[in-house]
PDB file of C-alpha atoms and ligand atoms in Angstrom:
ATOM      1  CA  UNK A   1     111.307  87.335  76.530  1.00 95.00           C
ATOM      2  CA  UNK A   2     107.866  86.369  77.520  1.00 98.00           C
ATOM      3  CA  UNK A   3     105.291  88.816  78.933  1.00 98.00           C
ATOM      4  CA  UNK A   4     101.775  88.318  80.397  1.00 98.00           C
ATOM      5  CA  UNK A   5      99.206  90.437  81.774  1.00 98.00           C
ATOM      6  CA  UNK A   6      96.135  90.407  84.108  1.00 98.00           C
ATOM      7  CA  UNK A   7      93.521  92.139  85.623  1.00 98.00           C
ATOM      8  CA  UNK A   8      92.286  91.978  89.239  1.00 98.00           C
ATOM      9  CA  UNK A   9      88.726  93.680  89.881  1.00 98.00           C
ATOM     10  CA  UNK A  10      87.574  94.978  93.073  1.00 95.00           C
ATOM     11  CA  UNK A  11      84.325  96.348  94.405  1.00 95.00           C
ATOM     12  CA  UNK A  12      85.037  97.754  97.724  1.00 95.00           C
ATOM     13  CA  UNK A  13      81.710  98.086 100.273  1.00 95.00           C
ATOM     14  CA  UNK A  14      83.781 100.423 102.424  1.00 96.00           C
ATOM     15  CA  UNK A  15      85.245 103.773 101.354  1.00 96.00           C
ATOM     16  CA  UNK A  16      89.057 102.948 103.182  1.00 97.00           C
ATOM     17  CA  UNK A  17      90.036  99.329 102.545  1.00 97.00           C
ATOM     18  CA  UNK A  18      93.140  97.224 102.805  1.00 97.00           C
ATOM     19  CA  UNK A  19      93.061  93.703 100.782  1.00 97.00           C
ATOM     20  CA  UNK A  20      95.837  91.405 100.733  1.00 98.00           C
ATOM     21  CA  UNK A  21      96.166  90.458  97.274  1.00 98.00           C
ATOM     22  CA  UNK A  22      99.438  87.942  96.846  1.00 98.00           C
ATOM     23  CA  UNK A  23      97.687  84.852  96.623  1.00 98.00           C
ATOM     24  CA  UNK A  24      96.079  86.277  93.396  1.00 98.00           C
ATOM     25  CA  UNK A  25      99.319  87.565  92.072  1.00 98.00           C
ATOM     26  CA  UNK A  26     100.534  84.121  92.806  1.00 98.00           C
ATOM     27  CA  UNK A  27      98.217  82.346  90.836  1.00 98.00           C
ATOM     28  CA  UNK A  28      98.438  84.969  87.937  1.00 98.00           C
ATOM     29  CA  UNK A  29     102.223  84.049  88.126  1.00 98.00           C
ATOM     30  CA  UNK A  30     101.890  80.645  88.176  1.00 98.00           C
ATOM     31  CA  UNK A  31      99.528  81.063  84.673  1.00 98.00           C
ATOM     32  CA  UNK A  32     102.250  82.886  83.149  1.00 98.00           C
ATOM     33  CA  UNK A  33     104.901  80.317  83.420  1.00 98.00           C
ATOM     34  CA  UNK A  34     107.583  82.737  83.673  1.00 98.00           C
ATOM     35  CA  UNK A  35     110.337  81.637  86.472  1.00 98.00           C
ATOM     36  CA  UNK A  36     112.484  83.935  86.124  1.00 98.00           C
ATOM     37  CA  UNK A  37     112.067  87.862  85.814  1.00 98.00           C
ATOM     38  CA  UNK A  38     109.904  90.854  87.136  1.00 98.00           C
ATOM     39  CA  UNK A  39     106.265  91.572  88.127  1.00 98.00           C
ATOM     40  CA  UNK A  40     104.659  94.761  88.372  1.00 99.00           C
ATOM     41  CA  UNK A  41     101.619  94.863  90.336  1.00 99.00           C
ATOM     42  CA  UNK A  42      99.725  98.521  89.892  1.00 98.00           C
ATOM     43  CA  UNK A  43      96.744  99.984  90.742  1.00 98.00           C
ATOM     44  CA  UNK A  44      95.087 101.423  87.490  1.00 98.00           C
ATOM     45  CA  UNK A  45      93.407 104.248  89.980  1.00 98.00           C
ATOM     46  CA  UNK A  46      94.130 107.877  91.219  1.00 98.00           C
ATOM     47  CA  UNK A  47      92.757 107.066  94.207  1.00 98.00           C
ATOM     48  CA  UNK A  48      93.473 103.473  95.220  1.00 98.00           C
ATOM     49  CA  UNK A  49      97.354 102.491  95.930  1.00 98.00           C
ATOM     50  CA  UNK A  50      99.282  98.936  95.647  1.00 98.00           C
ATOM     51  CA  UNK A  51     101.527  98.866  98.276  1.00 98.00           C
ATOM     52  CA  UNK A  52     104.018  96.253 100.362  1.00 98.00           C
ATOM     53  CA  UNK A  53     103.808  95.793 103.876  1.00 98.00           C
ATOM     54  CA  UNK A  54     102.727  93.171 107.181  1.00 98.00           C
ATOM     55  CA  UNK A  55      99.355  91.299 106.738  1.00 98.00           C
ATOM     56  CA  UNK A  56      98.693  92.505 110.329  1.00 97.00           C
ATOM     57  CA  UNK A  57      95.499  94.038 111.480  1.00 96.00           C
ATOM     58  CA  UNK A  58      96.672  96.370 113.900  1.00 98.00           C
ATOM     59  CA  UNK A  59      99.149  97.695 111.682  1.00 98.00           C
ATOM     60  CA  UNK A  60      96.172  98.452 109.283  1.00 97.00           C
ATOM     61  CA  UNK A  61      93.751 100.612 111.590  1.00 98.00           C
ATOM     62  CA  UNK A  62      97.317 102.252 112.104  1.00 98.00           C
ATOM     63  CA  UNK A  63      97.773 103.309 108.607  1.00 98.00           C
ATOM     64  CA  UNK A  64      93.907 104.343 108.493  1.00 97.00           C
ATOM     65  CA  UNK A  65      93.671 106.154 111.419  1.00 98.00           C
ATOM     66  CA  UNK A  66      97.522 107.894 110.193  1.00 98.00           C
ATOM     67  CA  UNK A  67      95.946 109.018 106.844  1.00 98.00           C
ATOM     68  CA  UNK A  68      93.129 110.290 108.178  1.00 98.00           C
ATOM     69  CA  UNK A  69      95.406 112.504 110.780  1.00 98.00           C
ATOM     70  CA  UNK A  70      97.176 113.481 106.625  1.00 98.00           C
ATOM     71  CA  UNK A  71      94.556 114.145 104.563  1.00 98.00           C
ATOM     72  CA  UNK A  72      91.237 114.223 106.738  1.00 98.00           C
ATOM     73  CA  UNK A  73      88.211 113.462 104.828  1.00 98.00           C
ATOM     74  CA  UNK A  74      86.239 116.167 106.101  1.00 98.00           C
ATOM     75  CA  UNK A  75      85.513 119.231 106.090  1.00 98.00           C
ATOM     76  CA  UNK A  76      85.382 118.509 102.014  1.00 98.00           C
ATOM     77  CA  UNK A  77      85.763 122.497 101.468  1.00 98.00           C
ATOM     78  CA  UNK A  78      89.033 122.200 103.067  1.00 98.00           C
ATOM     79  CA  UNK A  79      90.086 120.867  99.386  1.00 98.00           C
ATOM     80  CA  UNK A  80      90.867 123.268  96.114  1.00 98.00           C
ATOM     81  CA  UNK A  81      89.991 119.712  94.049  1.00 98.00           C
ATOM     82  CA  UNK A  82      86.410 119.464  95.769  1.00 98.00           C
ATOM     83  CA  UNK A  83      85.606 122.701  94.365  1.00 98.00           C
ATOM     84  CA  UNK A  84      85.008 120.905  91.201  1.00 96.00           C
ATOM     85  CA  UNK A  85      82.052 118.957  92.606  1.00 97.00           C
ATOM     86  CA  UNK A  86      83.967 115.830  94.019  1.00 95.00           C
ATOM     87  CA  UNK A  87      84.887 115.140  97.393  1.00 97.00           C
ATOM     88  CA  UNK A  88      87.600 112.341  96.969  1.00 98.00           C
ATOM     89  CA  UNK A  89      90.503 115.160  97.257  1.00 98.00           C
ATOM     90  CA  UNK A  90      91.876 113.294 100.805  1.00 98.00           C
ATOM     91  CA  UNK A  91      91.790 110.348  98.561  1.00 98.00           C
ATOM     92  CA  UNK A  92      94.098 111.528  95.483  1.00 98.00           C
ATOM     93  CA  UNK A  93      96.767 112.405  98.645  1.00 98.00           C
ATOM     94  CA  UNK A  94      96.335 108.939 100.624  1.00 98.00           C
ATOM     95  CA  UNK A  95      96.870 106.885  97.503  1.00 98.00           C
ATOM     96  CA  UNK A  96     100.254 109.242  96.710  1.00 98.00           C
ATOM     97  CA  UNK A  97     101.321 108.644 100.175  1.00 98.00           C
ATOM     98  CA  UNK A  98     100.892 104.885 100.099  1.00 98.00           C
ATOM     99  CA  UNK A  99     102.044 104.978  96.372  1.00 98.00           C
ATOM    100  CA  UNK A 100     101.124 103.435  92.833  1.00 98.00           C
ATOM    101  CA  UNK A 101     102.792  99.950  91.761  1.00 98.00           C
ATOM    102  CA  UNK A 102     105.057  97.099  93.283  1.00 98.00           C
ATOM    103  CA  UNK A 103     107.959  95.437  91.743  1.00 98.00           C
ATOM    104  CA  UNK A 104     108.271  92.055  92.948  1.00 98.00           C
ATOM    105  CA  UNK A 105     111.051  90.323  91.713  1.00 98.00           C
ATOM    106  CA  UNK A 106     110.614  86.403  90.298  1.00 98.00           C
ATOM    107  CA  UNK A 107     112.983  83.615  91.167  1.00 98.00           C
ATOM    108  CA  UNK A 108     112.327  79.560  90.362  1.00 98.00           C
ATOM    109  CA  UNK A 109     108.795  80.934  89.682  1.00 98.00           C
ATOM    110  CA  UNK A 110     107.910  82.455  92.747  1.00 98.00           C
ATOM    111  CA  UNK A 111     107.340  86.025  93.915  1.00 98.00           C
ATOM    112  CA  UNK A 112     110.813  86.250  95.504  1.00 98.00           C
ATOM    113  CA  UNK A 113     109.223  88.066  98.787  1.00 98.00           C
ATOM    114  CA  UNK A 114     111.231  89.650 102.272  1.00 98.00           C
ATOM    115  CA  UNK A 115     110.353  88.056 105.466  1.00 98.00           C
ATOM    116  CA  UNK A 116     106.605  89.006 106.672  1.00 98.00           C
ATOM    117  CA  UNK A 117     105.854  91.099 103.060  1.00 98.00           C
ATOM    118  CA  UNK A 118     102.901  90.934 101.370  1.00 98.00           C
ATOM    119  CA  UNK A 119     100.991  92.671  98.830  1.00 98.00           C
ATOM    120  CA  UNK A 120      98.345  95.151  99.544  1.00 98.00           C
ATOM    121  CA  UNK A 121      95.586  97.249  97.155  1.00 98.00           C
ATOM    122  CA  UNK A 122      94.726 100.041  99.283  1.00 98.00           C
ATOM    123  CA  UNK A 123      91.622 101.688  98.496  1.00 98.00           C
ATOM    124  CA  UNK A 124      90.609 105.024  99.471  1.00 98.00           C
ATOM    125  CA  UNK A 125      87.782 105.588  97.615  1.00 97.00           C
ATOM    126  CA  UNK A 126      85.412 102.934  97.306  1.00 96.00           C
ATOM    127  CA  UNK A 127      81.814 101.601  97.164  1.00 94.00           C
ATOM    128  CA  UNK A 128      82.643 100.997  93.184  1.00 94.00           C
ATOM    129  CA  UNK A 129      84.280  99.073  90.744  1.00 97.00           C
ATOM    130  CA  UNK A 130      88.395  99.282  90.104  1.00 97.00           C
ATOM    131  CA  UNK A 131      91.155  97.443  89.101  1.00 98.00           C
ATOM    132  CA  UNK A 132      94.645  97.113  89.501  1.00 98.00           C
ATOM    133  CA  UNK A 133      97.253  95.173  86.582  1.00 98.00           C
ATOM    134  CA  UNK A 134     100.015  92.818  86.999  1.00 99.00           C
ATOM    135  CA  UNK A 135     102.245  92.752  84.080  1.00 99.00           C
ATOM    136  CA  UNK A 136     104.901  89.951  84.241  1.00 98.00           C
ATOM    137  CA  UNK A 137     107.618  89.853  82.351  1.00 98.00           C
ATOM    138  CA  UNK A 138     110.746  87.292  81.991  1.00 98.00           C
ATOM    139  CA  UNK A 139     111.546  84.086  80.673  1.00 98.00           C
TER     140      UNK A 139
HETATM  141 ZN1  LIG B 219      89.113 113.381  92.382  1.00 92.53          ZN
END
């Protein structure tokens, strides 16, 4: 079995952010020559999320504006977490919400995708760097 992994490095200028990431994965897939077999995509963050959904832009402010109605940003002392100094608690809940990692199968060397599905790093706490692996595994 082969395995390969990769980094992909972000440096959000907004605090909330939605990128669509699959042409990277692609072309990290594509390096690793593996046809068939798995590839996990996960964000190496707390606070930021991978996730898999439409590249739509409505459907985006949507999931802003329904986190925000979750975990509100402010008031900050609303949050037992901010007590020690930060303020990214509604962060730490967003990202659980919207969840950690992907699994994306392989076939014939391609991400092996639904109909409309993409991948997505969510970031909920920006305005510095982060990263998120892919880890490919397979033959
Ligand atoms: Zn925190």
């Amino acid at each position: 079995m082969k395995s390969y992994r990769e980094e992909i490095w972000f440096n959000c200028k907004k605090r909330i952010d939605f990128i669509c990431i699959t042409e990277q994965v692609g072309e990290i897939l594509k390096k690793s020559e593996i046809k068939e077999g798995l590839c996990l995509v996960n964000s190496m963050h707390i606070s930021s999320s991978v996730f898999i959904n439409d590249n739509e832009s409505g459907l985006h402010k949507d999931f802003e504006k329904w986190l925000e109605k979750l975990a509100p940003y402010e008031p900050i002392s609303q949050y037992r977490h901010n007590d020690t100094g930060e303020d990214n608690a509604d962060s730490h809940l967003k990202r659980t919400i919207m969840g950690r990692e992907v699994v994306v199968a392989i076939t014939k060397g391609e991400l092996d995708f639904g109909l409309w599905e993409e991948i997505f790093y969510g970031e909920f706490d920006g305005l510095r760097k982060k990263r998120v692996l892919v880890k490919i595994i397979g033959e």
